[in-house]
Short mmCIF file of C-alpha atoms and ligand atoms in Angstrom, two decimals:
data_model
loop_
_atom_site.label_atom_id
_atom_site.label_comp_id
_atom_site.label_asym_id
_atom_site.label_seq_id
_atom_site.Cartn_x
_atom_site.Cartn_y
_atom_site.Cartn_z
CA UNK W 1 78.37 62.74 34.89
CA UNK W 2 80.00 63.57 31.54
CA UNK W 3 78.32 65.85 29.02
CA UNK W 4 77.17 63.00 26.78
CA UNK W 5 75.69 61.28 29.81
CA UNK W 6 73.92 64.50 30.78
CA UNK W 7 72.59 64.86 27.28
CA UNK W 8 71.44 61.23 27.19
CA UNK W 9 69.55 61.65 30.44
CA UNK W 10 68.19 64.94 29.23
CA UNK W 11 66.78 63.40 26.05
CA UNK W 12 65.30 60.42 27.90
CA UNK W 13 63.54 62.75 30.33
CA UNK W 14 62.50 64.96 27.40
CA UNK W 15 61.06 62.03 25.48
CA UNK W 16 59.22 60.81 28.58
CA UNK W 17 57.71 64.25 29.16
CA UNK W 18 56.75 64.45 25.48
CA UNK W 19 55.04 61.07 25.54
CA UNK W 20 53.25 61.79 28.78
CA UNK W 21 52.04 65.11 27.53
CA UNK W 22 50.98 63.66 24.21
CA UNK W 23 48.87 61.20 26.15
CA UNK W 24 47.50 64.06 28.29
CA UNK W 25 46.80 66.12 25.21
CA UNK W 26 44.84 63.31 23.69
CA UNK W 27 42.92 62.45 26.82
CA UNK W 28 39.38 63.62 26.19
CA UNK W 29 39.84 62.86 22.50
CA UNK W 30 37.74 59.74 22.88
CA UNK W 31 34.19 59.55 24.19
CA UNK W 32 31.40 57.01 24.16
CA UNK W 33 28.55 59.53 24.29
CA UNK W 34 28.69 62.43 21.91
CA UNK W 35 26.17 65.19 22.67
CA UNK W 36 25.98 65.68 18.93
CA UNK W 37 25.29 62.09 17.88
CA UNK W 38 21.95 63.23 16.36
CA UNK W 39 23.78 65.33 13.75
CA UNK W 40 24.91 64.11 10.33
CA UNK W 41 28.62 63.39 10.08
CA UNK W 42 31.18 60.61 9.72
CA UNK W 43 30.67 57.78 12.26
CA UNK W 44 34.09 58.24 13.91
CA UNK W 45 33.36 61.91 14.72
CA UNK W 46 30.90 60.61 17.36
CA UNK W 47 33.76 59.07 19.28
CA UNK W 48 36.96 60.99 18.60
CA UNK W 49 38.43 64.24 17.33
CA UNK W 50 41.70 62.58 16.27
CA UNK W 51 40.89 62.76 12.56
CA UNK W 52 40.11 66.47 12.88
CA UNK W 53 43.33 66.98 14.82
CA UNK W 54 45.29 65.12 12.15
CA UNK W 55 43.78 67.32 9.40
CA UNK W 56 44.50 70.43 11.47
CA UNK W 57 48.16 69.51 11.86
CA UNK W 58 48.40 68.84 8.10
CA UNK W 59 47.07 72.34 7.43
CA UNK W 60 44.02 70.79 5.77
CA UNK W 61 41.19 71.22 8.28
CA UNK W 62 39.13 73.70 6.21
CA UNK W 63 39.21 71.54 3.09
CA UNK W 64 38.40 68.42 5.11
CA UNK W 65 35.38 70.11 6.73
CA UNK W 66 34.32 71.49 3.36
CA UNK W 67 34.36 67.98 1.90
CA UNK W 68 32.25 66.77 4.82
CA UNK W 69 29.65 69.43 3.92
CA UNK W 70 29.62 68.18 0.35
CA UNK W 71 28.81 64.72 1.69
CA UNK W 72 26.56 65.39 4.71
CA UNK W 73 24.93 68.77 4.01
CA UNK W 74 25.01 72.21 5.69
CA UNK W 75 25.27 70.86 9.26
CA UNK W 76 28.04 68.42 10.02
CA UNK W 77 29.44 66.93 13.21
CA UNK W 78 33.22 67.19 13.01
CA UNK W 79 34.10 65.88 16.48
CA UNK W 80 32.15 64.52 19.47
CA UNK W 81 31.50 68.04 20.73
CA UNK W 82 31.95 70.24 17.67
CA UNK W 83 29.83 70.93 14.57
CA UNK W 84 30.34 73.15 11.54
CA UNK W 85 27.37 74.96 10.03
CA UNK W 86 27.38 76.25 6.48
CA UNK W 87 24.11 78.13 6.75
CA UNK W 88 23.48 81.88 6.53
CA UNK W 89 20.90 82.07 9.34
CA UNK W 90 23.03 80.01 11.69
CA UNK W 91 26.12 82.08 10.89
CA UNK W 92 24.21 85.29 11.68
CA UNK W 93 23.13 83.92 15.08
CA UNK W 94 26.51 82.46 16.04
CA UNK W 95 28.52 85.57 15.08
CA UNK W 96 26.10 88.25 16.27
CA UNK W 97 26.90 91.54 17.95
CA UNK W 98 25.12 90.32 21.09
CA UNK W 99 27.97 87.89 21.74
CA UNK W 100 25.65 85.18 23.06
CA UNK W 101 28.04 82.59 21.63
CA UNK W 102 31.41 83.35 23.24
CA UNK W 103 34.78 82.32 21.82
CA UNK W 104 35.86 78.81 22.77
CA UNK W 105 38.97 77.80 24.72
CA UNK W 106 40.71 77.32 21.36
CA UNK W 107 41.67 81.01 21.52
CA UNK W 108 43.37 80.58 24.88
CA UNK W 109 45.35 77.73 23.35
CA UNK W 110 46.39 79.94 20.46
CA UNK W 111 47.59 82.54 22.96
CA UNK W 112 49.53 80.01 25.04
CA UNK W 113 50.96 81.39 28.25
CA UNK W 114 50.80 84.97 27.04
CA UNK W 115 48.28 87.26 28.63
CA UNK W 116 44.84 87.93 27.25
CA UNK W 117 44.28 90.27 24.34
CA UNK W 118 41.36 91.66 22.39
CA UNK W 119 41.71 88.63 20.11
CA UNK W 120 42.07 85.86 22.66
CA UNK W 121 39.97 86.92 25.63
CA UNK W 122 36.76 84.98 26.20
CA UNK W 123 35.54 87.36 28.87
CA UNK W 124 32.83 89.60 27.43
CA UNK W 125 33.49 92.54 29.77
CA UNK W 126 37.25 92.48 29.23
CA UNK W 127 36.68 92.24 25.49
CA UNK W 128 34.34 95.24 25.54
CA UNK W 129 36.87 97.24 27.52
CA UNK W 130 39.69 96.41 25.06
CA UNK W 131 37.51 97.00 22.04
CA UNK W 132 36.35 100.39 23.41
CA UNK W 133 39.92 101.50 23.88
CA UNK W 134 41.48 100.02 20.76
CA UNK W 135 38.87 100.46 18.02
CA UNK W 136 38.94 104.22 17.60
CA UNK W 137 42.51 104.56 16.18
CA UNK W 138 41.65 101.80 13.68
CA UNK W 139 38.38 103.37 12.54
CA UNK W 140 38.07 104.45 8.91
CA UNK W 141 38.26 108.14 9.77
CA UNK W 142 41.17 107.90 12.24
CA UNK W 143 43.23 105.87 9.80
CA UNK W 144 43.47 108.94 7.55
CA UNK W 145 46.08 110.33 9.94
CA UNK W 146 48.35 107.31 9.47
CA UNK W 147 47.72 106.97 5.75
CA UNK W 148 51.05 108.70 4.88
CA UNK W 149 52.92 106.01 6.84
CA UNK W 150 51.02 103.22 5.11
CA UNK W 151 51.52 104.87 1.72
CA UNK W 152 55.28 105.30 2.25
CA UNK W 153 55.65 101.59 3.11
CA UNK W 154 53.54 100.57 0.11
CA UNK W 155 55.53 102.87 -2.22
CA UNK W 156 58.78 101.38 -0.98
CA UNK W 157 57.49 97.81 -1.36
CA UNK W 158 56.51 98.45 -4.99
CA UNK W 159 59.85 100.14 -5.69
CA UNK W 160 61.78 97.22 -4.23
CA UNK W 161 59.67 94.70 -6.17
CA UNK W 162 60.48 96.62 -9.37
CA UNK W 163 64.22 96.57 -8.61
CA UNK W 164 64.18 92.82 -8.02
CA UNK W 165 62.18 92.17 -11.18
CA UNK W 166 64.69 94.19 -13.15
CA UNK W 167 67.80 92.56 -11.73
CA UNK W 168 66.54 88.99 -11.28
CA UNK W 169 63.78 88.73 -13.85
CA UNK W 170 61.13 87.80 -11.28
CA UNK W 171 60.13 88.87 -7.78
CA UNK W 172 58.67 86.88 -4.93
CA UNK W 173 55.63 89.05 -4.16
CA UNK W 174 54.76 86.93 -1.12
CA UNK W 175 58.06 87.85 0.49
CA UNK W 176 57.73 91.57 -0.25
CA UNK W 177 54.05 91.70 0.67
CA UNK W 178 54.97 90.18 4.01
CA UNK W 179 57.75 92.74 4.53
CA UNK W 180 55.33 95.51 3.63
CA UNK W 181 52.52 94.39 5.95
CA UNK W 182 54.97 93.73 8.78
CA UNK W 183 56.63 97.11 8.44
CA UNK W 184 53.24 98.84 8.33
CA UNK W 185 51.83 97.20 11.45
CA UNK W 186 55.23 97.39 13.19
CA UNK W 187 55.47 101.12 12.66
CA UNK W 188 51.83 101.77 13.54
CA UNK W 189 52.20 99.73 16.73
CA UNK W 190 55.67 100.58 18.00
CA UNK W 191 56.30 103.97 16.39
CA UNK W 192 59.26 102.62 14.43
CA UNK W 193 59.50 100.41 11.39
CA UNK W 194 61.23 97.02 11.37
CA UNK W 195 62.87 98.31 8.16
CA UNK W 196 62.63 94.94 6.47
CA UNK W 197 61.77 96.68 3.20
CA UNK W 198 64.97 98.72 3.41
CA UNK W 199 67.10 95.73 4.40
CA UNK W 200 65.44 93.43 1.90
CA UNK W 201 65.64 90.54 4.29
CA UNK W 202 63.76 89.35 7.31
CA UNK W 203 65.13 90.43 10.67
CA UNK W 204 65.25 87.82 13.39
CA UNK W 205 61.99 89.13 14.75
CA UNK W 206 60.27 88.92 11.37
CA UNK W 207 61.56 85.35 10.95
CA UNK W 208 59.87 84.57 14.24
CA UNK W 209 56.64 86.14 13.04
CA UNK W 210 56.71 83.88 9.99
CA UNK W 211 56.66 80.82 12.24
CA UNK W 212 53.55 81.84 14.14
CA UNK W 213 50.98 79.93 12.08
CA UNK W 214 52.67 76.61 12.59
CA UNK W 215 53.49 77.37 16.23
CA UNK W 216 49.81 78.14 16.90
CA UNK W 217 48.71 74.88 15.29
CA UNK W 218 51.14 72.85 17.41
CA UNK W 219 50.25 74.74 20.57
CA UNK W 220 46.52 74.21 20.11
CA UNK W 221 47.04 70.50 19.35
CA UNK W 222 49.28 69.85 22.40
CA UNK W 223 48.29 72.63 24.80
CA UNK W 224 49.33 71.04 28.07
CA UNK W 225 52.68 69.97 26.77
CA UNK W 226 53.52 73.37 25.34
CA UNK W 227 52.35 75.10 28.51
CA UNK W 228 54.57 72.83 30.57
CA UNK W 229 57.60 73.37 28.33
CA UNK W 230 57.08 77.11 28.29
CA UNK W 231 56.67 77.32 32.02
CA UNK W 232 59.91 75.53 32.76
CA UNK W 233 61.68 76.65 29.56
CA UNK W 234 62.62 73.06 28.77
CA UNK W 235 64.09 72.38 25.30
CA UNK W 236 63.13 68.98 23.83
CA UNK W 237 64.75 66.84 21.12
CA UNK W 238 61.63 67.46 19.00
CA UNK W 239 62.06 70.72 17.06
CA UNK W 240 58.34 71.05 16.37
CA UNK W 241 57.67 71.20 20.13
CA UNK W 242 60.37 73.79 20.73
CA UNK W 243 58.89 76.04 18.07
CA UNK W 244 55.83 77.44 19.92
CA UNK W 245 57.93 77.95 23.07
CA UNK W 246 60.64 79.91 21.25
CA UNK W 247 58.11 81.94 19.26
CA UNK W 248 56.17 82.97 22.38
CA UNK W 249 59.29 84.03 24.27
CA UNK W 250 60.83 85.97 21.37
CA UNK W 251 57.66 87.83 20.43
CA UNK W 252 57.01 88.91 23.97
CA UNK W 253 60.59 90.08 24.47
CA UNK W 254 60.51 92.23 21.36
CA UNK W 255 57.10 93.75 22.13
CA UNK W 256 58.13 94.63 25.69
CA UNK W 257 61.39 96.28 24.58
CA UNK W 258 59.77 98.28 21.78
CA UNK W 259 56.86 99.45 23.86
CA UNK W 260 59.09 100.42 26.75
CA UNK W 261 61.08 102.59 24.35
CA UNK W 262 57.90 104.19 23.04
CA UNK W 263 56.47 104.60 26.52
CA UNK W 264 59.57 106.54 27.59
CA UNK W 265 58.96 108.94 24.68
CA UNK W 266 55.30 109.35 25.66
CA UNK W 267 56.28 110.06 29.27
CA UNK W 268 58.90 112.55 28.17
CA UNK W 269 56.25 114.31 26.04
CA UNK W 270 58.65 114.05 23.13
CA UNK W 271 57.45 116.50 20.46
CA UNK W 272 58.83 114.34 17.67
CA UNK W 273 56.68 111.48 18.90
CA UNK W 274 55.03 109.62 16.05
CA UNK W 275 51.38 108.81 16.72
CA UNK W 276 50.76 105.08 16.91
CA UNK W 277 47.69 102.92 17.39
CA UNK W 278 48.62 102.89 21.09
CA UNK W 279 49.49 106.53 21.81
CA UNK W 280 46.09 107.25 23.34
CA UNK W 281 46.04 103.90 25.08
CA UNK W 282 49.37 104.71 26.74
CA UNK W 283 47.93 107.94 27.98
CA UNK W 284 44.90 106.06 29.21
CA UNK W 285 47.19 103.82 31.22
CA UNK W 286 47.86 106.76 33.49
CA UNK W 287 44.19 106.72 34.34
CA UNK W 288 44.73 103.05 35.13
CA UNK W 289 42.53 101.73 32.41
CA UNK W 290 45.08 99.42 30.70
CA UNK W 291 48.22 98.08 32.36
CA UNK W 292 51.55 97.97 30.56
CA UNK W 293 51.24 94.18 30.29
CA UNK W 294 47.81 94.50 28.69
CA UNK W 295 49.22 96.92 26.14
CA UNK W 296 52.10 94.54 25.38
CA UNK W 297 49.75 91.59 24.87
CA UNK W 298 47.46 93.56 22.59
CA UNK W 299 50.39 94.98 20.62
CA UNK W 300 51.72 91.47 20.08
CA UNK W 301 48.29 90.45 18.84
CA UNK W 302 48.28 93.26 16.27
CA UNK W 303 51.64 92.12 14.97
CA UNK W 304 50.46 88.54 14.64
CA UNK W 305 46.98 89.31 13.30
CA UNK W 306 48.02 92.14 11.00
CA UNK W 307 51.04 90.87 9.08
CA UNK W 308 50.48 87.40 7.53
CA UNK W 309 46.80 88.04 6.88
CA UNK W 310 47.31 91.15 4.79
CA UNK W 311 50.39 89.76 3.03
CA UNK W 312 48.64 86.55 2.04
CA UNK W 313 45.61 88.47 0.74
CA UNK W 314 47.77 90.80 -1.37
CA UNK W 315 49.78 87.87 -2.73
CA UNK W 316 46.70 85.95 -3.84
CA UNK W 317 45.22 89.13 -5.31
CA UNK W 318 48.28 89.76 -7.50
CA UNK W 319 48.55 86.09 -8.48
CA UNK W 320 44.82 85.78 -9.30
CA UNK W 321 44.80 88.94 -11.41
CA UNK W 322 47.97 87.91 -13.27
CA UNK W 323 46.40 84.50 -13.92
CA UNK W 324 43.27 86.06 -15.51
CA UNK W 325 44.32 88.30 -18.39
CA UNK W 326 40.88 89.85 -18.94
CA UNK W 327 40.62 90.77 -15.28
CA UNK W 328 44.10 92.28 -15.45
CA UNK W 329 43.27 94.37 -18.53
CA UNK W 330 40.10 95.74 -16.94
CA UNK W 331 41.82 96.54 -13.68
CA UNK W 332 44.77 98.23 -15.38
CA UNK W 333 42.40 100.25 -17.57
CA UNK W 334 40.31 101.40 -14.62
CA UNK W 335 43.38 102.49 -12.67
CA UNK W 336 44.91 104.19 -15.73
CA UNK W 337 41.74 106.17 -16.44
CA UNK W 338 41.15 107.21 -12.84
CA UNK W 339 44.76 108.01 -11.98
CA UNK W 340 46.76 109.52 -14.83
CA UNK W 341 50.41 108.39 -14.94
CA UNK W 342 51.79 111.79 -13.92
CA UNK W 343 49.41 112.11 -10.95
CA UNK W 344 50.79 110.56 -7.80
CA UNK W 345 48.74 112.79 -5.62
CA UNK W 346 45.84 110.46 -4.97
CA UNK W 347 44.53 109.30 -1.63
CA UNK W 348 43.16 106.00 -0.47
CA UNK W 349 39.72 107.61 -0.48
CA UNK W 350 39.94 107.98 -4.29
CA UNK W 351 40.53 104.25 -4.56
CA UNK W 352 37.37 103.42 -2.64
CA UNK W 353 35.55 104.91 -5.67
CA UNK W 354 36.99 102.40 -8.19
CA UNK W 355 34.35 99.68 -8.64
CA UNK W 356 36.46 97.08 -10.41
CA UNK W 357 39.42 97.41 -8.04
CA UNK W 358 37.10 96.88 -5.08
CA UNK W 359 35.38 93.97 -6.81
CA UNK W 360 38.80 92.34 -7.33
CA UNK W 361 39.55 92.79 -3.62
CA UNK W 362 36.20 91.26 -2.57
CA UNK W 363 36.70 88.31 -4.91
CA UNK W 364 40.19 87.70 -3.51
CA UNK W 365 38.85 87.83 0.05
CA UNK W 366 36.11 85.39 -0.97
CA UNK W 367 38.34 82.71 -2.49
CA UNK W 368 41.48 83.31 -0.45
CA UNK W 369 40.25 84.51 2.94
CA UNK W 370 43.39 84.60 5.02
CA UNK W 371 41.59 83.06 8.02
CA UNK W 372 39.17 80.65 6.32
CA UNK W 373 38.79 78.03 9.08
CA UNK W 374 35.91 77.66 11.50
CA UNK W 375 35.88 80.34 14.20
CA UNK W 376 34.83 78.29 17.25
CA UNK W 377 32.11 79.53 19.58
CA UNK W 378 30.41 77.94 22.63
CA UNK W 379 26.66 77.28 22.65
CA UNK W 380 25.17 79.28 25.58
CA UNK W 381 23.63 77.84 28.75
CA UNK W 382 20.11 77.72 27.31
CA UNK W 383 21.19 75.64 24.28
CA UNK W 384 20.35 76.69 20.73
CA UNK W 385 18.24 75.70 17.75
CA UNK W 386 20.29 76.14 14.61
CA UNK W 387 19.55 74.98 11.07
CA UNK W 388 16.80 72.66 12.29
CA UNK W 389 18.88 70.91 14.99
CA UNK W 390 19.12 71.34 18.74
CA UNK W 391 22.58 72.11 20.12
CA UNK W 392 23.03 71.48 23.86
CA UNK W 393 24.86 74.02 26.04
CA UNK W 394 28.65 73.91 25.99
CA UNK W 395 29.18 72.26 22.62
CA UNK W 396 31.26 74.08 20.02
CA UNK W 397 29.81 75.47 16.81
CA UNK W 398 31.76 76.95 13.92
CA UNK W 399 31.14 78.41 10.49
CA UNK W 400 34.04 78.59 8.12
CA UNK W 401 34.57 81.21 5.44
CA UNK W 402 36.08 78.49 3.26
CA UNK W 403 32.66 76.84 2.89
CA UNK W 404 30.38 79.87 3.27
CA UNK W 405 32.24 81.51 0.38
CA UNK W 406 31.92 78.45 -1.86
CA UNK W 407 28.21 77.71 -1.46
CA UNK W 408 27.07 77.37 -5.10
CA UNK W 409 23.53 78.62 -4.42
CA UNK W 410 25.01 81.92 -3.19
CA UNK W 411 28.11 82.14 -5.37
CA UNK W 412 27.40 80.44 -8.74
CA UNK W 413 30.52 78.76 -10.17
CA UNK W 414 32.11 79.21 -6.76
CA UNK W 415 35.60 78.09 -7.76
CA UNK W 416 35.88 80.65 -10.58
CA UNK W 417 37.71 83.91 -9.80
CA UNK W 418 35.11 86.34 -11.11
CA UNK W 419 35.20 89.91 -9.74
CA UNK W 420 32.09 90.78 -11.78
CA UNK W 421 29.94 89.10 -9.17
CA UNK W 422 30.78 91.99 -6.83
CA UNK W 423 29.80 94.81 -9.21
CA UNK W 424 26.70 96.88 -8.48
CA UNK W 425 23.52 95.10 -9.38
CA UNK W 426 25.07 91.65 -9.05
CA UNK W 427 25.48 91.58 -5.28
CA UNK W 428 22.69 89.71 -3.48
CA UNK W 429 21.71 89.90 0.17
CA UNK W 430 22.80 86.28 0.60
CA UNK W 431 26.27 87.13 -0.73
CA UNK W 432 26.64 89.92 1.83
CA UNK W 433 25.25 87.78 4.65
CA UNK W 434 27.53 84.83 3.82
CA UNK W 435 30.67 86.90 3.45
CA UNK W 436 32.95 86.54 6.47
CA UNK W 437 36.62 87.11 5.53
CA UNK W 438 36.94 89.26 8.65
CA UNK W 439 34.72 87.14 10.91
CA UNK W 440 31.56 88.77 12.19
CA UNK W 441 29.54 90.33 15.01
CA UNK W 442 31.21 91.75 18.09
CA UNK W 443 34.45 89.87 17.35
CA UNK W 444 34.78 91.10 13.77
CA UNK W 445 38.35 91.98 12.77
CA UNK W 446 39.43 95.23 14.39
CA UNK W 447 41.99 95.85 11.62
CA UNK W 448 39.72 95.39 8.62
CA UNK W 449 39.84 99.05 7.53
CA UNK W 450 43.61 99.08 7.75
CA UNK W 451 43.82 95.81 5.81
CA UNK W 452 41.51 97.13 3.12
CA UNK W 453 43.51 100.35 2.87
CA UNK W 454 46.75 98.39 2.39
CA UNK W 455 45.13 96.14 -0.21
CA UNK W 456 43.70 99.08 -2.18
CA UNK W 457 46.95 101.05 -2.18
CA UNK W 458 49.27 98.13 -2.86
CA UNK W 459 47.24 96.51 -5.64
CA UNK W 460 46.64 99.85 -7.38
CA UNK W 461 50.31 100.79 -7.27
CA UNK W 462 51.42 97.30 -8.29
CA UNK W 463 49.29 97.18 -11.46
CA UNK W 464 49.97 100.83 -12.22
CA UNK W 465 53.71 100.13 -12.21
CA UNK W 466 53.62 96.64 -13.71
CA UNK W 467 50.55 96.57 -15.99
CA UNK W 468 51.83 93.54 -17.92
CA UNK W 469 52.94 91.52 -14.90
CA UNK W 470 52.63 87.76 -15.30
CA UNK W 471 53.14 84.66 -13.20
CA UNK W 472 56.71 83.45 -13.64
CA UNK W 473 57.80 79.93 -14.41
CA UNK W 474 61.35 80.60 -13.26
CA UNK W 475 62.76 78.32 -10.55
CA UNK W 476 59.99 75.83 -11.42
CA UNK W 477 57.32 78.13 -9.99
CA UNK W 478 53.91 76.58 -10.75
CA UNK W 479 50.31 76.68 -9.58
CA UNK W 480 51.25 73.92 -7.10
CA UNK W 481 53.15 76.59 -5.15
CA UNK W 482 49.91 78.48 -4.67
CA UNK W 483 47.82 75.61 -3.29
CA UNK W 484 46.59 76.92 0.07
CA UNK W 485 47.85 75.40 3.31
CA UNK W 486 45.81 76.46 6.31
CA UNK W 487 47.07 76.57 9.90
CA UNK W 488 44.30 78.94 10.97
CA UNK W 489 46.01 81.43 8.64
CA UNK W 490 46.17 80.44 4.99
CA UNK W 491 49.42 80.63 3.06
CA UNK W 492 50.66 79.36 -0.29
CA UNK W 493 52.14 75.87 -0.01
CA UNK W 494 55.33 76.85 -1.85
CA UNK W 495 55.70 79.89 0.44
CA UNK W 496 56.51 81.99 -2.62
CA UNK W 497 54.80 83.63 -5.57
CA UNK W 498 57.15 84.60 -8.38
CA UNK W 499 55.94 87.33 -10.72
CA UNK W 500 57.65 88.90 -13.77
CA UNK W 501 57.12 92.44 -15.01
CA UNK W 502 56.12 91.19 -18.49
C1 HEM G 601 43.26 90.87 5.03
C2 HEM G 601 43.69 90.96 6.27
C3 HEM G 601 42.97 90.40 7.47
C4 HEM G 601 42.10 89.34 7.56
C5 HEM G 601 41.61 88.43 6.43
C6 HEM G 601 41.70 89.24 8.95
C7 HEM G 601 40.79 88.30 9.43
C8 HEM G 601 40.30 88.29 10.72
C9 HEM G 601 39.27 87.40 11.19
C10 HEM G 601 38.57 86.32 10.37
C11 HEM G 601 39.04 87.70 12.49
C12 HEM G 601 38.00 87.05 13.40
C13 HEM G 601 38.64 85.93 14.18
C14 HEM G 601 37.67 85.16 15.06
O1 HEM G 601 36.52 85.53 15.24
O2 HEM G 601 38.13 84.16 15.56
C15 HEM G 601 39.95 88.76 12.87
C16 HEM G 601 40.03 89.31 14.12
C17 HEM G 601 41.00 90.22 14.50
N1 HEM G 601 41.91 90.84 13.66
FE1 HEM G 601 42.05 90.62 11.65
N2 HEM G 601 42.33 90.21 9.67
C18 HEM G 601 43.12 90.94 8.82
C19 HEM G 601 43.91 92.02 9.15
C20 HEM G 601 44.11 92.50 10.42
C21 HEM G 601 44.96 93.61 10.75
C22 HEM G 601 45.75 94.48 9.77
C23 HEM G 601 44.94 93.73 12.11
C24 HEM G 601 45.72 94.76 12.91
C25 HEM G 601 45.25 95.49 13.82
C26 HEM G 601 44.04 92.71 12.64
C27 HEM G 601 43.72 92.50 13.97
C28 HEM G 601 42.71 91.67 14.43
C29 HEM G 601 42.30 91.57 15.82
C30 HEM G 601 42.93 92.29 17.00
C31 HEM G 601 41.22 90.68 15.86
C32 HEM G 601 40.40 90.27 17.09
C33 HEM G 601 39.16 91.18 17.19
C34 HEM G 601 38.24 90.83 18.34
O3 HEM G 601 38.14 89.68 18.75
O4 HEM G 601 37.58 91.77 18.83
N3 HEM G 601 43.55 91.99 11.57
N4 HEM G 601 40.69 89.11 11.77
#
């Protein structure tokens, strides 16, 4: 057969596989008997999850669910076997440290064919083992030892942003925040930086990282199809379907190569060895507590969970502050008073003492939580009473930061960016109990202290260096660019945020 003939056959087979798998992916999307038919919600959610799936693929699920709450109240059925609860007591029960409500199979879909990690595993014992081994290097006190690495990456990011502002008039802070967060977590994980800040452009690996959000959304919508394609490494004529396959393969390859390099240094007892978040875990491997594959899968998770999230948060922080002049003046004044211009010798700990800076960070995490969607959990075997309704075993319940953080009875004027609400004396118990930018309970974000450290250092240094920064209108940059799109991780629709020095 000639090449064209081969290609023709190839595409026909590809299309057939795609259609078949689409059908398989959707099977189970229709039901005649929803176990949640007694809950409020749109009529179609009793029978199908297709509308939810459609909103998910548009990057609009959180807003869609939020609008359903506005219409149906704090408990809403969003699919035949899934409900979202915007209720403080329910949230506390669902995301408790007891882990009675385990993660749903959604997390396995996000992981695809990769092995389990501290993020994706649904097994309570495996999770506890990973958490025991991985938490300590990311604790507040242990992070002090890696603070110089974080600080050097943040310093370089701010320097590069300044250079670009000077030469081009405006800088894309989203791009540089992503480079910064990726270089930080890359260096802390693999012992060497990706050097994207130095190069000023994304390496191939970093480009792959940027595609993860979309790849995860596609994979979780068409799990069987993606699994099939990944297993047999079959390219299809549909680019969107090739994306999660390529992303999974590339990320794994890079993580394996980098960790093998680092492992060789650990084995050789190299004195110049830089401590990473995995140094102790590597040593533990010798006691057969974590296999090399387990380390690779957890390292990959760090890269995925620790780059976009922090970058998006920093971007929205800078944009929000620059869009509110009074907030900017107060922040700049606080930083100027606490850290005189000729004093560079401050530590992250000093920044934890700045009330307004920390209020700005909380307010950013409230309105622009980087992972604002529902975090799905399974109702345990005994069923559950939540918010006045009975939930049978096996159904999925979620709470989403997007709605919890916009409940007007807890956060008055919820759509207003107002850091004052987080100052001493203004914070209520309900605010604390509703707040979930890092999830909650036993599955709370393992990297939250690192993320907060990066946010404190980067925002302080940004507004110290560019006190009069403002949102640019160059290249038609507008607030439309900053409308959130949410594929599990939130990012600005325009995928850019242009800022000028003054
Ligand atoms: C502002 C930045 C960040 C935000 C908003 C964020 C948000 C979250 C959220 C909401 C969860 C809970 C997910 C769920 O229950 O389904 C989570 C878990 C997790 N995050 Fe983060 N994260 C951030 C930064 C980081 C960083 C820097 C790391 C790097 C180590 C990281 C690693 C993880 C891991 C491994 C988990 C899973 C923990 C577990 O299940 O035990 N995150 N994160």
